[in-house]
JSON list of C-alpha atoms in Angstrom, two decimals:
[
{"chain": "Z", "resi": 6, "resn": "UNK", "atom": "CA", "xyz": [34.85, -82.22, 232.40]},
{"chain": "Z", "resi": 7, "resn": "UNK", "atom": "CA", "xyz": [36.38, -83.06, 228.82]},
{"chain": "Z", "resi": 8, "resn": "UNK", "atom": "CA", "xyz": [39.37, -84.89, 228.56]},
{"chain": "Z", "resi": 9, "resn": "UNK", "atom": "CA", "xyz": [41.03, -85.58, 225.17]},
{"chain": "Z", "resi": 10, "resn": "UNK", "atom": "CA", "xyz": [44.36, -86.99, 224.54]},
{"chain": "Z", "resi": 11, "resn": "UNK", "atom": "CA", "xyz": [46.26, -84.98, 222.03]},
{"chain": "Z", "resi": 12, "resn": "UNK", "atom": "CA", "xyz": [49.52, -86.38, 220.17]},
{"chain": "Z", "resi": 13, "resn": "UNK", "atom": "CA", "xyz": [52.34, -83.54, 219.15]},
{"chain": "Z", "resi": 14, "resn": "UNK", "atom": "CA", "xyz": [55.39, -84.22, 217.49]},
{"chain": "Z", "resi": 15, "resn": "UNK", "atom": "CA", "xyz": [58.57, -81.88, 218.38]},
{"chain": "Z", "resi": 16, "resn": "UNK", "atom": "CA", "xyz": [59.19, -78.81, 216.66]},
{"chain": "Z", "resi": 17, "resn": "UNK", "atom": "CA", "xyz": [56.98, -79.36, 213.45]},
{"chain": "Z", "resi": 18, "resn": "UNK", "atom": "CA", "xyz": [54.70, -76.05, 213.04]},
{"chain": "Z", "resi": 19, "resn": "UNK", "atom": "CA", "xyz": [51.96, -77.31, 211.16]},
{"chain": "Z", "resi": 20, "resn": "UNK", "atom": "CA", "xyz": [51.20, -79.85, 214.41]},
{"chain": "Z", "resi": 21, "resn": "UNK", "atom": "CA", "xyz": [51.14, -77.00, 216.40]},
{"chain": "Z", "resi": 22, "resn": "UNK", "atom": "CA", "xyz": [48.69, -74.69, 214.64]},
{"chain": "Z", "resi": 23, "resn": "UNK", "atom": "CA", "xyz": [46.85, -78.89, 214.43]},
{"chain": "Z", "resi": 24, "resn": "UNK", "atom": "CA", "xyz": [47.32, -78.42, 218.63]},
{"chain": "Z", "resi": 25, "resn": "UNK", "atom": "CA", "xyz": [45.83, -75.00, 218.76]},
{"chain": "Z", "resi": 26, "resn": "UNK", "atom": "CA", "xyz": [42.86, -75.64, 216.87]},
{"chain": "Z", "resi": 27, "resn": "UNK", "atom": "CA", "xyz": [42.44, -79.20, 218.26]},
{"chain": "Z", "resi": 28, "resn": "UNK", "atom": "CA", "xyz": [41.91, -76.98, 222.07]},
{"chain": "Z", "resi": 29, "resn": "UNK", "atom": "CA", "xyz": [39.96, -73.79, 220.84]},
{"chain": "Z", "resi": 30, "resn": "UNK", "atom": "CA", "xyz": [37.63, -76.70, 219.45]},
{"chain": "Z", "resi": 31, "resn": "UNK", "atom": "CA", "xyz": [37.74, -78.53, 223.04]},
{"chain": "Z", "resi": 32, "resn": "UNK", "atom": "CA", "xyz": [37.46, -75.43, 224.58]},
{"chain": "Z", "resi": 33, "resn": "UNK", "atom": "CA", "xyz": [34.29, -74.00, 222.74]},
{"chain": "Z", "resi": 34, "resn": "UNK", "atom": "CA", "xyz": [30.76, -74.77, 224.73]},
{"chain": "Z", "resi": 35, "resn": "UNK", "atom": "CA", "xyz": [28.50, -77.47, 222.88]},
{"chain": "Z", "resi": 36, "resn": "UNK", "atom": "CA", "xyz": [25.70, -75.49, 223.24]},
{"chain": "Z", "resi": 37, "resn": "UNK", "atom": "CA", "xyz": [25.11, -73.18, 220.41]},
{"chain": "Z", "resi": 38, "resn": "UNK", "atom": "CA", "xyz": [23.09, -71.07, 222.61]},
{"chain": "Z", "resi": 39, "resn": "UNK", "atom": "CA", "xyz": [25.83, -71.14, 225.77]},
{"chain": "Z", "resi": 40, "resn": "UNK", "atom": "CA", "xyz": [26.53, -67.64, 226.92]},
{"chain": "Z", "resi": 41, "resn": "UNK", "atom": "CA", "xyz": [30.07, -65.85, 226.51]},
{"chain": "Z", "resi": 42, "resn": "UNK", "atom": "CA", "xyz": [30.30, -66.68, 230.33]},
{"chain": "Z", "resi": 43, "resn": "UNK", "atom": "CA", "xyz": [30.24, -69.86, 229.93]},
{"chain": "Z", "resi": 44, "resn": "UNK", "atom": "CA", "xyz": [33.07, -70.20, 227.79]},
{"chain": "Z", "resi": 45, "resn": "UNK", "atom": "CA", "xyz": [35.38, -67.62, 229.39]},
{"chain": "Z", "resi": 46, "resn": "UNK", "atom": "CA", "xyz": [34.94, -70.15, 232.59]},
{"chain": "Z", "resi": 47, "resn": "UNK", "atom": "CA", "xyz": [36.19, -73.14, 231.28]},
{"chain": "Z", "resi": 48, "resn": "UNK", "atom": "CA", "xyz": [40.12, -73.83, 231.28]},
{"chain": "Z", "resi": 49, "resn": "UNK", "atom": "CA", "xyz": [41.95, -75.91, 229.36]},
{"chain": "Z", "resi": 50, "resn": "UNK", "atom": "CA", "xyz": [44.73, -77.71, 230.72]},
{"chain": "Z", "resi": 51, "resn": "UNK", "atom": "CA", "xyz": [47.73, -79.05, 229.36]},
{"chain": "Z", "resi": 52, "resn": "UNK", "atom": "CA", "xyz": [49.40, -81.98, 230.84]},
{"chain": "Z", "resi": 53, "resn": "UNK", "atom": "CA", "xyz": [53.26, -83.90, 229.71]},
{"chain": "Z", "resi": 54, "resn": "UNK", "atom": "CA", "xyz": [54.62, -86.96, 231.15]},
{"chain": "Z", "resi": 55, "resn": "UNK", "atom": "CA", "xyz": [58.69, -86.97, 231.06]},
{"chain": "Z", "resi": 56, "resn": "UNK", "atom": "CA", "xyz": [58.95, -84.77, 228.39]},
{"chain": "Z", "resi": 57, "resn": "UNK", "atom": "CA", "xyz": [62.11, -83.34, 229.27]},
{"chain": "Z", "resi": 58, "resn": "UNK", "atom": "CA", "xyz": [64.83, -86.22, 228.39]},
{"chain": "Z", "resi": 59, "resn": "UNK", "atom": "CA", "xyz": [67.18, -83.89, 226.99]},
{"chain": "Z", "resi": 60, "resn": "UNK", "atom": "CA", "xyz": [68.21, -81.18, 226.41]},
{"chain": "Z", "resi": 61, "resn": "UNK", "atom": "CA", "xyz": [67.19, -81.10, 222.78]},
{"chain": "Z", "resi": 62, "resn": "UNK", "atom": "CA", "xyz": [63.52, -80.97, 223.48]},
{"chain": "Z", "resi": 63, "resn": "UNK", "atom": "CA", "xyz": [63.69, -77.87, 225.78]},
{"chain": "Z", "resi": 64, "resn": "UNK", "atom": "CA", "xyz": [63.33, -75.34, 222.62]},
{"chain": "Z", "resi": 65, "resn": "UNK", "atom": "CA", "xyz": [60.68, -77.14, 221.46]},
{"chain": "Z", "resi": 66, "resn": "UNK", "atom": "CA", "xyz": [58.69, -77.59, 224.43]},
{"chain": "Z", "resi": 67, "resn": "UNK", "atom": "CA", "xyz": [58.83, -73.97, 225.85]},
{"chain": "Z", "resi": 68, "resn": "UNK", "atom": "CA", "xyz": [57.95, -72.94, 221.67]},
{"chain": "Z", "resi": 69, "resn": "UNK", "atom": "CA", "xyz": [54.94, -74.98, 221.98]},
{"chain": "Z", "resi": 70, "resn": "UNK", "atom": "CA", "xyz": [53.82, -73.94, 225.51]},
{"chain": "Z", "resi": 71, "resn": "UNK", "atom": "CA", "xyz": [54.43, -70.16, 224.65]},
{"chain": "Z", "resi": 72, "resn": "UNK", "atom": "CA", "xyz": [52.10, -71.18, 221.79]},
{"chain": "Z", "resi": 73, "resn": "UNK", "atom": "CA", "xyz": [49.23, -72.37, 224.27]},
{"chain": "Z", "resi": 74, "resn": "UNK", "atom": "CA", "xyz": [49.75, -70.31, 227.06]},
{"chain": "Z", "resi": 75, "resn": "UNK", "atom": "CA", "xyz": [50.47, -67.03, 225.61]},
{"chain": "Z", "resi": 76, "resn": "UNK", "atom": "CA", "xyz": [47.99, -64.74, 223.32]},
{"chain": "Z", "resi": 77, "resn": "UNK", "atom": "CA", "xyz": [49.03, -65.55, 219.49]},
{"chain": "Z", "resi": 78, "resn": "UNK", "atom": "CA", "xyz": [48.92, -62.48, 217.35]},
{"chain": "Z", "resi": 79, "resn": "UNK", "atom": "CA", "xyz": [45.63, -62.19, 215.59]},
{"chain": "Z", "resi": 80, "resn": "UNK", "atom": "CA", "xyz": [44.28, -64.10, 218.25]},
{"chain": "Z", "resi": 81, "resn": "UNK", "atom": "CA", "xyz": [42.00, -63.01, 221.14]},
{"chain": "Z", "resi": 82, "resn": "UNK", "atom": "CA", "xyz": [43.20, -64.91, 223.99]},
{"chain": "Z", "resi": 83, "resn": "UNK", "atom": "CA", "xyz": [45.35, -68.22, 224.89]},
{"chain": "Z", "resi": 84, "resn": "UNK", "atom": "CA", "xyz": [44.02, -71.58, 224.43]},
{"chain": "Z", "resi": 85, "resn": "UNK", "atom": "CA", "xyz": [45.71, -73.10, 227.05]},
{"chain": "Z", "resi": 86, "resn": "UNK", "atom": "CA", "xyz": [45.50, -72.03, 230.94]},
{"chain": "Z", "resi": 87, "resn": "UNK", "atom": "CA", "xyz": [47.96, -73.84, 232.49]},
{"chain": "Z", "resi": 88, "resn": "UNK", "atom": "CA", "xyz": [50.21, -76.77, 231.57]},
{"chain": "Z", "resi": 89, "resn": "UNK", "atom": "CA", "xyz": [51.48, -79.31, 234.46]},
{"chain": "Z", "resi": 90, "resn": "UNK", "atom": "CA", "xyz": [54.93, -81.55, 233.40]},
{"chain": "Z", "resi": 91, "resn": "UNK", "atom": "CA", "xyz": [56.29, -84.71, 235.40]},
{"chain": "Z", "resi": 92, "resn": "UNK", "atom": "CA", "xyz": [60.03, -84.84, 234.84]},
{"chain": "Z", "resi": 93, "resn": "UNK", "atom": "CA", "xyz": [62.26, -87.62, 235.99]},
{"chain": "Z", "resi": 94, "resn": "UNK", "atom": "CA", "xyz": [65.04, -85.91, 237.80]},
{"chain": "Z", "resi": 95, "resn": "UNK", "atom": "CA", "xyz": [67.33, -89.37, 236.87]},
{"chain": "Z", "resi": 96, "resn": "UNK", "atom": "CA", "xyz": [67.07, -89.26, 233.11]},
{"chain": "Z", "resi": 97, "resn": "UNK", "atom": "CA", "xyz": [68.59, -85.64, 232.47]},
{"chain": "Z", "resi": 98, "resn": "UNK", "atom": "CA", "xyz": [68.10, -83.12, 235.26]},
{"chain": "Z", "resi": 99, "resn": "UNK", "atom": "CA", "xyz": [69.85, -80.28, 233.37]},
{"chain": "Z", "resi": 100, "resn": "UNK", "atom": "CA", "xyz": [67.49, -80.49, 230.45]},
{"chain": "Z", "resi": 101, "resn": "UNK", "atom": "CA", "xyz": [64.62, -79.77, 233.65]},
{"chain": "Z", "resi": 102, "resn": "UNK", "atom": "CA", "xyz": [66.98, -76.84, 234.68]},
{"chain": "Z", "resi": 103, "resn": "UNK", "atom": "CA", "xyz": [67.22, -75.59, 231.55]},
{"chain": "Z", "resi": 104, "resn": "UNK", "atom": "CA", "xyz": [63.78, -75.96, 230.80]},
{"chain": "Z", "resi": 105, "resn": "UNK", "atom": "CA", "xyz": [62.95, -73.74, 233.95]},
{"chain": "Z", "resi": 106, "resn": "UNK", "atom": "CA", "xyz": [65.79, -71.17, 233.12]},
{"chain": "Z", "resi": 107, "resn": "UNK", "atom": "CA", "xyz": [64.63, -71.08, 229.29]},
{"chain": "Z", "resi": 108, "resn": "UNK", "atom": "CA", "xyz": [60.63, -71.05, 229.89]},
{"chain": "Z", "resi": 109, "resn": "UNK", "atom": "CA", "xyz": [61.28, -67.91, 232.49]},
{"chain": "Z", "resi": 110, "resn": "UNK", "atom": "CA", "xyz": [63.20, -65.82, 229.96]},
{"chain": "Z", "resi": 111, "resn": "UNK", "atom": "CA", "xyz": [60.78, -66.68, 227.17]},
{"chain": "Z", "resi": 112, "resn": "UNK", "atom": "CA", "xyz": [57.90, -64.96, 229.28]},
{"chain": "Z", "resi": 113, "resn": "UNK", "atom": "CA", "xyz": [56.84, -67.90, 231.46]},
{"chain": "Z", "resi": 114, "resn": "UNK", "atom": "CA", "xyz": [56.40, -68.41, 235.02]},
{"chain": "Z", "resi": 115, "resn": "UNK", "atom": "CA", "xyz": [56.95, -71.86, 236.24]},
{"chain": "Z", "resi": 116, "resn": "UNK", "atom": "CA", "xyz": [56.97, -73.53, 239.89]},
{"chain": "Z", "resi": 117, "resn": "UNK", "atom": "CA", "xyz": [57.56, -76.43, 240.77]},
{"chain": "Z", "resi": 118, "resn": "UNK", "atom": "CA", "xyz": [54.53, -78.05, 243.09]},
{"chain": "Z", "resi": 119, "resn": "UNK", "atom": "CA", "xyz": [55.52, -78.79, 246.45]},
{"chain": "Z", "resi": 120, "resn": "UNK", "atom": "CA", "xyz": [55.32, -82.98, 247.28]},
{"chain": "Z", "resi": 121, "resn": "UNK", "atom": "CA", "xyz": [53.38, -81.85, 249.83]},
{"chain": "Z", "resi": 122, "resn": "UNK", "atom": "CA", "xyz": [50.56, -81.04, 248.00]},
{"chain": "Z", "resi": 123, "resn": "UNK", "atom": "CA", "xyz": [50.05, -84.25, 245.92]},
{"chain": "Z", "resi": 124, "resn": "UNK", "atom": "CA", "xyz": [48.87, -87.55, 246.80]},
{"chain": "Z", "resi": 125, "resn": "UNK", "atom": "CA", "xyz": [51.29, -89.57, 248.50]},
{"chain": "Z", "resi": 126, "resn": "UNK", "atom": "CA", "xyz": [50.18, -92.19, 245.77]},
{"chain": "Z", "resi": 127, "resn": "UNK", "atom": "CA", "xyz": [51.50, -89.85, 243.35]},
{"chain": "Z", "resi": 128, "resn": "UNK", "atom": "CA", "xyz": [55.04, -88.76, 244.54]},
{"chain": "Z", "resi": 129, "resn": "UNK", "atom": "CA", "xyz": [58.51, -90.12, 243.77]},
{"chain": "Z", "resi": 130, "resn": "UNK", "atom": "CA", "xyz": [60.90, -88.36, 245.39]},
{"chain": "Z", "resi": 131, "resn": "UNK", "atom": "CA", "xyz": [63.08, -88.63, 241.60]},
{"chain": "Z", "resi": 132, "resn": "UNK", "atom": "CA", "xyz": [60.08, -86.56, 239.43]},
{"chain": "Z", "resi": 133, "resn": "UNK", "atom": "CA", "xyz": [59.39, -83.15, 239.88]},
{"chain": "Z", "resi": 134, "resn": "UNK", "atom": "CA", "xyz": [56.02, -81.81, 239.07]},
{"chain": "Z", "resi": 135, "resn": "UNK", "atom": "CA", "xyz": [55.97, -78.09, 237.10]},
{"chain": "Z", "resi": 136, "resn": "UNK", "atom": "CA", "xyz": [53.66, -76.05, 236.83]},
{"chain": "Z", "resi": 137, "resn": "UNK", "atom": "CA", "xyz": [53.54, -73.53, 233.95]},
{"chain": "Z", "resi": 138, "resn": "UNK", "atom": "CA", "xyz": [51.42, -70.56, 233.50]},
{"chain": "Z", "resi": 139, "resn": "UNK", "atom": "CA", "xyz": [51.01, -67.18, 231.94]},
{"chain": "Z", "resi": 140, "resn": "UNK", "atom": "CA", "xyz": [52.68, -64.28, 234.06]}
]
């Protein structure tokens, strides 16, 4: 297990191509003599605290997880797996809903996980968990 905090700032392309590279190189096995196997069996997930405030950020957000989760062109495969995103449902629950609706459309699926299957420790009935994957 690898974990590595990454910063991006909204909507700037130059930190996402920075974000991209940042994971392929997180994602690559130390080894130099690791098999292909071994790196097609690692994933690489992304994870955002309350990073849907409002409703500005939505674009951004679903640009930069199409960027990670989908296949870039040139490129041979995603970088990302799966991305999971906490979202207070007091701050600005339309910006979540439009998130959702906007991810979807832009080739996304996204679910919400159930309460049921976290740790009590980690549920508040006023955050939503979503999770965000590749079709």
């Amino acid at each position: 297990l690898r974990a590595a905090p990454l910063a991006y700032r909204w909507g700037e392309a130059a930190e996402l191509l920075r974000l991209r590279a940042a994971l392929v190189e997180l994602s690559t096995p130390r080894s130099p003599g690791a098999p292909a196997a071994a790196a097609s069996a690692l994933r690489t997930v992304c994870l955002g605290g309350d990073v849907l405030y409002r409703a500005e950020v939505v674009a951004p957000l679903v640009c930069a997880l199409r960027a990670l989760l989908l296949s870039a062109p040139g490129a041979a495969e995603a970088v990302a797996t799966e991305a999971y995103l906490s979202a207070s449902m007091e701050h600005c629950p339309q910006a979540v809903a439009d998130f959702v609706k906007h991810a979807r459309a832009s080739g996304l699926a996204v679910a919400q996980v159930p309460l049921s299957a976290l740790d009590s420790v980690y549920c508040s009935p006023g955050v939503v968990l979503l999770r965000v994957v590749r079709p």
